[in-house]
Amino acid sequence: EIVLTQSPGTLSLSPGARATLSCRASQSVSSSYLAWYQHKPGQAPRLLIYGASSRATGIPDRFSGSGSGTDFTLTISRLEPEDFAVYYCQQYGSSLWTFGQGTKVEIK
Amino acid sequence: QVQLVESGGGVVQPGRSLRLSCAASGFTFSSYGIHWVRQAPGKGLEWVALISHDGSNKYYGDSVKGRFTISRDNAKNTLYLQMESLRDEDTAVYYCAISRSRPYWGQGTLVTVSA
């Protein structure tokens, strides 16, 4: 099982700031099958990034993903009020999907 | 486009059973493995189970092994999750999901286990 560790647990930032979220895997993620989701209470997780760096349809270009192997990053270039939420990384390269524990981006 | 629609959630007492369904459309259902994933209130995402494209292989997370059974009917384009001996900690929103060029998820169905 691939274990994903996200850091930090909580990120306190002001609107307009840059957010950098990290996801580290216990072993290499196959073919960069790494996704990032945004989650808000009462809603289904929203796919932001897949394949480590490809934006899903309709996702603003302030969201970007990078990385390969075991180290991945989600960057939000300028936080908008609607971006304050919990973010999860997921690896889907192996049969048994795994998720990070989440990073909460909160308003400072 | 890919559509996954879960149903069957509700309130159930501890120890009882429930069956969830996931109706799929917009892709060749019989060609893809399909997952169940859940999210308990205030908790993170947890992978629950996977069934291979033809139903011949099934995998389960440790927390549901021996209690949940995943199955599929490729003629009906439908995935199932039979949940037995339900516990309070099984309370969650349950999602079905596939991976094609990217992951696709349904909107989820809420299961509440409560006396």
PDB file of C-alpha atoms in Angstrom:
ATOM      1  CA  GLU A   1       0.000   0.000   0.000  1.00  0.00           C
ATOM      2  CA  ILE A   2       1.287   3.425  -0.944  1.00  0.00           C
ATOM      3  CA  VAL A   3       1.049   5.807   2.001  1.00  0.00           C
ATOM      4  CA  LEU A   4       0.531   9.482   1.170  1.00  0.00           C
ATOM      5  CA  THR A   5       1.586  12.106   3.695  1.00  0.00           C
ATOM      6  CA  GLN A   6       0.351  15.661   3.242  1.00  0.00           C
ATOM      7  CA  SER A   7       1.896  18.738   4.800  1.00  0.00           C
ATOM      8  CA  PRO A   8       1.191  21.006   6.436  1.00  0.00           C
ATOM      9  CA  GLY A   9      -1.938  19.848   8.232  1.00  0.00           C
ATOM     10  CA  THR A  10      -3.309  23.385   8.279  1.00  0.00           C
ATOM     11  CA  LEU A  11      -2.307  26.425   6.252  1.00  0.00           C
ATOM     12  CA  SER A  12      -3.465  29.836   7.534  1.00  0.00           C
ATOM     13  CA  LEU A  13      -3.288  32.422   4.763  1.00  0.00           C
ATOM     14  CA  SER A  14      -4.929  35.635   3.650  1.00  0.00           C
ATOM     15  CA  PRO A  15      -6.908  36.036   0.415  1.00  0.00           C
ATOM     16  CA  GLY A  16      -4.508  36.873  -2.400  1.00  0.00           C
ATOM     17  CA  ALA A  17      -1.666  34.866  -0.852  1.00  0.00           C
ATOM     18  CA  ARG A  18       0.082  31.938  -2.492  1.00  0.00           C
ATOM     19  CA  ALA A  19      -0.585  28.463  -1.085  1.00  0.00           C
ATOM     20  CA  THR A  20       1.827  25.565  -1.455  1.00  0.00           C
ATOM     21  CA  LEU A  21       0.618  22.107  -0.419  1.00  0.00           C
ATOM     22  CA  SER A  22       2.841  19.046  -0.320  1.00  0.00           C
ATOM     23  CA  CYS A  23       2.081  15.356  -0.806  1.00  0.00           C
ATOM     24  CA  ARG A  24       4.805  12.775  -0.263  1.00  0.00           C
ATOM     25  CA  ALA A  25       4.406   9.102  -1.187  1.00  0.00           C
ATOM     26  CA  SER A  26       6.040   6.152   0.579  1.00  0.00           C
ATOM     27  CA  GLN A  27       6.993   4.718  -2.826  1.00  0.00           C
ATOM     28  CA  SER A  28       7.007   5.953  -6.374  1.00  0.00           C
ATOM     29  CA  VAL A  29       3.558   6.725  -7.816  1.00  0.00           C
ATOM     30  CA  SER A  30       3.079   4.858 -11.078  1.00  0.00           C
ATOM     31  CA  SER A  31       3.060   7.081 -14.175  1.00  0.00           C
ATOM     32  CA  SER A  32       2.354  10.133 -12.026  1.00  0.00           C
ATOM     33  CA  TYR A  33      -1.185   8.897 -11.333  1.00  0.00           C
ATOM     34  CA  LEU A  34      -1.547  11.517  -8.668  1.00  0.00           C
ATOM     35  CA  ALA A  35      -4.657  13.644  -8.233  1.00  0.00           C
ATOM     36  CA  TRP A  36      -5.640  16.596  -6.061  1.00  0.00           C
ATOM     37  CA  TYR A  37      -9.149  17.296  -4.782  1.00  0.00           C
ATOM     38  CA  GLN A  38     -10.842  20.194  -3.073  1.00  0.00           C
ATOM     39  CA  HIS A  39     -13.478  19.314  -0.516  1.00  0.00           C
ATOM     40  CA  LYS A  40     -16.086  21.486   1.133  1.00  0.00           C
ATOM     41  CA  PRO A  41     -18.676  20.288   3.683  1.00  0.00           C
ATOM     42  CA  GLY A  42     -21.781  18.750   2.166  1.00  0.00           C
ATOM     43  CA  GLN A  43     -20.233  18.448  -1.295  1.00  0.00           C
ATOM     44  CA  ALA A  44     -18.529  15.688  -3.231  1.00  0.00           C
ATOM     45  CA  PRO A  45     -14.767  16.068  -3.634  1.00  0.00           C
ATOM     46  CA  ARG A  46     -13.961  18.246  -6.628  1.00  0.00           C
ATOM     47  CA  LEU A  47     -11.173  17.025  -8.889  1.00  0.00           C
ATOM     48  CA  LEU A  48      -8.633  19.797  -9.456  1.00  0.00           C
ATOM     49  CA  ILE A  49      -5.556  18.070 -10.863  1.00  0.00           C
ATOM     50  CA  TYR A  50      -4.896  14.619 -12.337  1.00  0.00           C
ATOM     51  CA  GLY A  51      -1.773  13.049 -13.764  1.00  0.00           C
ATOM     52  CA  ALA A  52       0.132  15.205 -11.265  1.00  0.00           C
ATOM     53  CA  SER A  53      -0.112  18.356 -13.401  1.00  0.00           C
ATOM     54  CA  SER A  54      -3.171  18.322 -15.660  1.00  0.00           C
ATOM     55  CA  ARG A  55      -6.005  20.643 -14.652  1.00  0.00           C
ATOM     56  CA  ALA A  56      -9.469  19.132 -14.738  1.00  0.00           C
ATOM     57  CA  THR A  57     -12.135  20.751 -16.892  1.00  0.00           C
ATOM     58  CA  GLY A  58     -13.277  24.111 -15.578  1.00  0.00           C
ATOM     59  CA  ILE A  59     -10.539  24.491 -12.973  1.00  0.00           C
ATOM     60  CA  PRO A  60      -9.065  28.010 -12.845  1.00  0.00           C
ATOM     61  CA  ASP A  61      -5.440  28.391 -13.872  1.00  0.00           C
ATOM     62  CA  ARG A  62      -4.491  29.663 -10.420  1.00  0.00           C
ATOM     63  CA  PHE A  63      -4.417  25.966  -9.469  1.00  0.00           C
ATOM     64  CA  SER A  64      -1.336  24.073 -10.630  1.00  0.00           C
ATOM     65  CA  GLY A  65       0.210  20.708  -9.827  1.00  0.00           C
ATOM     66  CA  SER A  66       3.766  19.514 -10.132  1.00  0.00           C
ATOM     67  CA  GLY A  67       6.056  16.681  -9.113  1.00  0.00           C
ATOM     68  CA  SER A  68       6.834  13.090  -9.922  1.00  0.00           C
ATOM     69  CA  GLY A  69       8.009   9.923  -8.242  1.00  0.00           C
ATOM     70  CA  THR A  70       7.338  10.459  -4.542  1.00  0.00           C
ATOM     71  CA  ASP A  71       7.055  14.232  -4.179  1.00  0.00           C
ATOM     72  CA  PHE A  72       4.116  16.264  -5.431  1.00  0.00           C
ATOM     73  CA  THR A  73       2.923  19.832  -4.937  1.00  0.00           C
ATOM     74  CA  LEU A  74      -0.350  21.694  -5.389  1.00  0.00           C
ATOM     75  CA  THR A  75       0.049  25.454  -5.751  1.00  0.00           C
ATOM     76  CA  ILE A  76      -2.731  28.017  -5.588  1.00  0.00           C
ATOM     77  CA  SER A  77      -1.163  31.180  -6.950  1.00  0.00           C
ATOM     78  CA  ARG A  78      -3.592  33.730  -5.444  1.00  0.00           C
ATOM     79  CA  LEU A  79      -6.157  32.544  -2.946  1.00  0.00           C
ATOM     80  CA  GLU A  80      -9.746  33.520  -3.660  1.00  0.00           C
ATOM     81  CA  PRO A  81     -12.383  33.422  -0.891  1.00  0.00           C
ATOM     82  CA  GLU A  82     -13.894  30.250  -2.395  1.00  0.00           C
ATOM     83  CA  ASP A  83     -10.546  28.416  -2.195  1.00  0.00           C
ATOM     84  CA  PHE A  84     -10.611  28.041   1.582  1.00  0.00           C
ATOM     85  CA  ALA A  85     -11.325  24.330   1.991  1.00  0.00           C
ATOM     86  CA  VAL A  86      -9.662  20.990   2.637  1.00  0.00           C
ATOM     87  CA  TYR A  87      -7.401  19.536  -0.062  1.00  0.00           C
ATOM     88  CA  TYR A  88      -6.571  15.868  -0.546  1.00  0.00           C
ATOM     89  CA  CYS A  89      -4.048  14.105  -2.715  1.00  0.00           C
ATOM     90  CA  GLN A  90      -4.774  10.645  -4.110  1.00  0.00           C
ATOM     91  CA  GLN A  91      -2.739   8.047  -5.924  1.00  0.00           C
ATOM     92  CA  TYR A  92      -4.675   5.970  -8.446  1.00  0.00           C
ATOM     93  CA  GLY A  93      -1.771   4.168 -10.091  1.00  0.00           C
ATOM     94  CA  SER A  94      -2.152   1.012  -8.072  1.00  0.00           C
ATOM     95  CA  SER A  95      -5.288  -1.086  -7.693  1.00  0.00           C
ATOM     96  CA  LEU A  96      -5.651  -0.049  -4.071  1.00  0.00           C
ATOM     97  CA  TRP A  97      -6.204   3.673  -4.138  1.00  0.00           C
ATOM     98  CA  THR A  98      -4.877   5.688  -1.224  1.00  0.00           C
ATOM     99  CA  PHE A  99      -5.419   9.225  -0.029  1.00  0.00           C
ATOM    100  CA  GLY A 100      -3.479  11.739   1.984  1.00  0.00           C
ATOM    101  CA  GLN A 101      -4.939  12.857   5.280  1.00  0.00           C
ATOM    102  CA  GLY A 102      -5.742  16.322   3.944  1.00  0.00           C
ATOM    103  CA  THR A 103      -4.517  19.899   4.271  1.00  0.00           C
ATOM    104  CA  LYS A 104      -6.946  22.516   5.534  1.00  0.00           C
ATOM    105  CA  VAL A 105      -6.479  25.943   3.987  1.00  0.00           C
ATOM    106  CA  GLU A 106      -8.060  28.456   6.345  1.00  0.00           C
ATOM    107  CA  ILE A 107      -8.433  32.210   6.386  1.00  0.00           C
ATOM    108  CA  LYS A 108      -5.814  33.968   8.456  1.00  0.00           C
TER     109      LYS A 108
ATOM    110  CA  GLN B   1     -19.889  11.918 -20.626  1.00  0.00           C
ATOM    111  CA  VAL B   2     -19.108   9.654 -17.687  1.00  0.00           C
ATOM    112  CA  GLN B   3     -21.913   9.518 -15.146  1.00  0.00           C
ATOM    113  CA  LEU B   4     -21.955   7.592 -11.887  1.00  0.00           C
ATOM    114  CA  VAL B   5     -25.077   7.769  -9.737  1.00  0.00           C
ATOM    115  CA  GLU B   6     -25.152   6.165  -6.299  1.00  0.00           C
ATOM    116  CA  SER B   7     -28.316   5.167  -4.490  1.00  0.00           C
ATOM    117  CA  GLY B   8     -29.501   3.042  -1.595  1.00  0.00           C
ATOM    118  CA  GLY B   9     -28.231   5.070   1.324  1.00  0.00           C
ATOM    119  CA  GLY B  10     -30.303   5.746   4.415  1.00  0.00           C
ATOM    120  CA  VAL B  11     -30.543   5.277   8.151  1.00  0.00           C
ATOM    121  CA  VAL B  12     -29.927   1.774   9.458  1.00  0.00           C
ATOM    122  CA  GLN B  13     -29.474   0.301  12.923  1.00  0.00           C
ATOM    123  CA  PRO B  14     -26.144  -1.142  14.043  1.00  0.00           C
ATOM    124  CA  GLY B  15     -25.795  -4.774  13.074  1.00  0.00           C
ATOM    125  CA  ARG B  16     -28.200  -4.497  10.166  1.00  0.00           C
ATOM    126  CA  SER B  17     -27.527  -4.657   6.418  1.00  0.00           C
ATOM    127  CA  LEU B  18     -27.797  -2.297   3.480  1.00  0.00           C
ATOM    128  CA  ARG B  19     -27.077  -2.526  -0.237  1.00  0.00           C
ATOM    129  CA  LEU B  20     -25.794   0.401  -2.243  1.00  0.00           C
ATOM    130  CA  SER B  21     -25.992   0.684  -6.012  1.00  0.00           C
ATOM    131  CA  CYS B  22     -24.061   2.730  -8.539  1.00  0.00           C
ATOM    132  CA  ALA B  23     -25.568   3.198 -12.006  1.00  0.00           C
ATOM    133  CA  ALA B  24     -22.996   3.978 -14.678  1.00  0.00           C
ATOM    134  CA  SER B  25     -23.266   5.514 -18.133  1.00  0.00           C
ATOM    135  CA  GLY B  26     -21.155   7.297 -20.721  1.00  0.00           C
ATOM    136  CA  PHE B  27     -18.412   4.688 -20.974  1.00  0.00           C
ATOM    137  CA  THR B  28     -17.941   0.972 -21.617  1.00  0.00           C
ATOM    138  CA  PHE B  29     -18.807  -0.246 -18.131  1.00  0.00           C
ATOM    139  CA  SER B  30     -17.512  -3.787 -18.626  1.00  0.00           C
ATOM    140  CA  SER B  31     -14.018  -2.534 -19.465  1.00  0.00           C
ATOM    141  CA  TYR B  32     -13.225  -0.824 -16.162  1.00  0.00           C
ATOM    142  CA  GLY B  33     -12.547  -1.722 -12.585  1.00  0.00           C
ATOM    143  CA  ILE B  34     -14.704   0.300 -10.204  1.00  0.00           C
ATOM    144  CA  HIS B  35     -14.083   1.466  -6.676  1.00  0.00           C
ATOM    145  CA  TRP B  36     -16.104   2.390  -3.624  1.00  0.00           C
ATOM    146  CA  VAL B  37     -14.693   5.214  -1.503  1.00  0.00           C
ATOM    147  CA  ARG B  38     -16.233   6.715   1.627  1.00  0.00           C
ATOM    148  CA  GLN B  39     -15.926   9.783   3.789  1.00  0.00           C
ATOM    149  CA  ALA B  40     -17.117   9.767   7.386  1.00  0.00           C
ATOM    150  CA  PRO B  41     -18.311  13.048   8.919  1.00  0.00           C
ATOM    151  CA  GLY B  42     -15.334  15.272   9.679  1.00  0.00           C
ATOM    152  CA  LYS B  43     -12.884  12.626   8.442  1.00  0.00           C
ATOM    153  CA  GLY B  44     -10.761  12.090   5.380  1.00  0.00           C
ATOM    154  CA  LEU B  45     -11.339   9.974   2.299  1.00  0.00           C
ATOM    155  CA  GLU B  46     -11.092   6.202   2.739  1.00  0.00           C
ATOM    156  CA  TRP B  47     -10.844   3.639  -0.038  1.00  0.00           C
ATOM    157  CA  VAL B  48     -13.346   0.813   0.587  1.00  0.00           C
ATOM    158  CA  ALA B  49     -13.276  -1.729  -2.226  1.00  0.00           C
ATOM    159  CA  LEU B  50     -12.408  -2.452  -5.848  1.00  0.00           C
ATOM    160  CA  ILE B  51     -13.849  -4.913  -8.334  1.00  0.00           C
ATOM    161  CA  SER B  52     -12.128  -5.780 -11.594  1.00  0.00           C
ATOM    162  CA  HIS B  53     -13.776  -5.179 -14.947  1.00  0.00           C
ATOM    163  CA  ASP B  54     -15.167  -8.701 -15.180  1.00  0.00           C
ATOM    164  CA  GLY B  55     -15.842  -9.223 -11.471  1.00  0.00           C
ATOM    165  CA  SER B  56     -13.196 -11.901 -11.112  1.00  0.00           C
ATOM    166  CA  ASN B  57     -11.050  -9.987  -8.646  1.00  0.00           C
ATOM    167  CA  LYS B  58     -12.207  -8.115  -5.573  1.00  0.00           C
ATOM    168  CA  TYR B  59     -10.212  -6.155  -3.022  1.00  0.00           C
ATOM    169  CA  TYR B  60     -11.264  -4.636   0.293  1.00  0.00           C
ATOM    170  CA  GLY B  61      -9.984  -2.192   2.836  1.00  0.00           C
ATOM    171  CA  ASP B  62      -9.129  -3.674   6.219  1.00  0.00           C
ATOM    172  CA  SER B  63     -11.961  -1.888   8.002  1.00  0.00           C
ATOM    173  CA  VAL B  64     -14.661  -3.567   5.876  1.00  0.00           C
ATOM    174  CA  LYS B  65     -13.086  -6.910   5.001  1.00  0.00           C
ATOM    175  CA  GLY B  66     -15.418  -9.786   5.858  1.00  0.00           C
ATOM    176  CA  ARG B  67     -18.455  -7.508   6.235  1.00  0.00           C
ATOM    177  CA  PHE B  68     -18.824  -5.788   2.847  1.00  0.00           C
ATOM    178  CA  THR B  69     -19.150  -7.446  -0.559  1.00  0.00           C
ATOM    179  CA  ILE B  70     -18.608  -5.646  -3.849  1.00  0.00           C
ATOM    180  CA  SER B  71     -20.252  -6.971  -6.992  1.00  0.00           C
ATOM    181  CA  ARG B  72     -21.318  -5.822 -10.431  1.00  0.00           C
ATOM    182  CA  ASP B  73     -23.803  -6.599 -13.173  1.00  0.00           C
ATOM    183  CA  ASN B  74     -22.232  -5.687 -16.496  1.00  0.00           C
ATOM    184  CA  ALA B  75     -25.518  -6.292 -18.332  1.00  0.00           C
ATOM    185  CA  LYS B  76     -27.137  -3.576 -16.213  1.00  0.00           C
ATOM    186  CA  ASN B  77     -24.105  -1.263 -15.999  1.00  0.00           C
ATOM    187  CA  THR B  78     -24.484  -1.331 -12.237  1.00  0.00           C
ATOM    188  CA  LEU B  79     -22.112  -1.707  -9.303  1.00  0.00           C
ATOM    189  CA  TYR B  80     -23.190  -2.858  -5.859  1.00  0.00           C
ATOM    190  CA  LEU B  81     -21.929  -2.774  -2.315  1.00  0.00           C
ATOM    191  CA  GLN B  82     -23.589  -5.195   0.102  1.00  0.00           C
ATOM    192  CA  MET B  83     -22.877  -4.021   3.640  1.00  0.00           C
ATOM    193  CA  GLU B  84     -23.455  -6.416   6.544  1.00  0.00           C
ATOM    194  CA  SER B  85     -23.024  -6.090  10.317  1.00  0.00           C
ATOM    195  CA  LEU B  86     -22.990  -2.323  10.053  1.00  0.00           C
ATOM    196  CA  ARG B  87     -21.274  -0.321  12.759  1.00  0.00           C
ATOM    197  CA  ASP B  88     -21.501   3.286  13.897  1.00  0.00           C
ATOM    198  CA  GLU B  89     -18.138   3.933  12.271  1.00  0.00           C
ATOM    199  CA  ASP B  90     -19.523   2.939   8.857  1.00  0.00           C
ATOM    200  CA  THR B  91     -21.550   6.155   8.857  1.00  0.00           C
ATOM    201  CA  ALA B  92     -20.277   8.030   5.805  1.00  0.00           C
ATOM    202  CA  VAL B  93     -20.989   9.285   2.340  1.00  0.00           C
ATOM    203  CA  TYR B  94     -20.219   6.459  -0.074  1.00  0.00           C
ATOM    204  CA  TYR B  95     -18.946   7.225  -3.563  1.00  0.00           C
ATOM    205  CA  CYS B  96     -18.368   4.993  -6.558  1.00  0.00           C
ATOM    206  CA  ALA B  97     -15.461   5.976  -8.780  1.00  0.00           C
ATOM    207  CA  ILE B  98     -13.465   4.855 -11.810  1.00  0.00           C
ATOM    208  CA  SER B  99     -10.151   5.767 -13.344  1.00  0.00           C
ATOM    209  CA  ARG B 100     -10.049   6.322 -17.088  1.00  0.00           C
ATOM    210  CA  SER B 101      -7.764   9.076 -18.337  1.00  0.00           C
ATOM    211  CA  ARG B 102      -8.567  10.662 -14.972  1.00  0.00           C
ATOM    212  CA  PRO B 103     -10.652   9.710 -11.938  1.00  0.00           C
ATOM    213  CA  TYR B 104     -14.428  10.113 -12.138  1.00  0.00           C
ATOM    214  CA  TRP B 105     -16.678  10.112  -9.069  1.00  0.00           C
ATOM    215  CA  GLY B 106     -20.378  10.049  -8.399  1.00  0.00           C
ATOM    216  CA  GLN B 107     -22.091  12.514  -6.070  1.00  0.00           C
ATOM    217  CA  GLY B 108     -22.348  10.003  -3.242  1.00  0.00           C
ATOM    218  CA  THR B 109     -25.043   8.476  -1.064  1.00  0.00           C
ATOM    219  CA  LEU B 110     -25.221   8.954   2.706  1.00  0.00           C
ATOM    220  CA  VAL B 111     -25.306   5.972   5.020  1.00  0.00           C
ATOM    221  CA  THR B 112     -26.119   6.659   8.662  1.00  0.00           C
ATOM    222  CA  VAL B 113     -25.731   3.831  11.165  1.00  0.00           C
ATOM    223  CA  SER B 114     -27.583   4.740  14.319  1.00  0.00           C
ATOM    224  CA  ALA B 115     -29.803   3.154  16.906  1.00  0.00           C
TER     225      ALA B 115
END
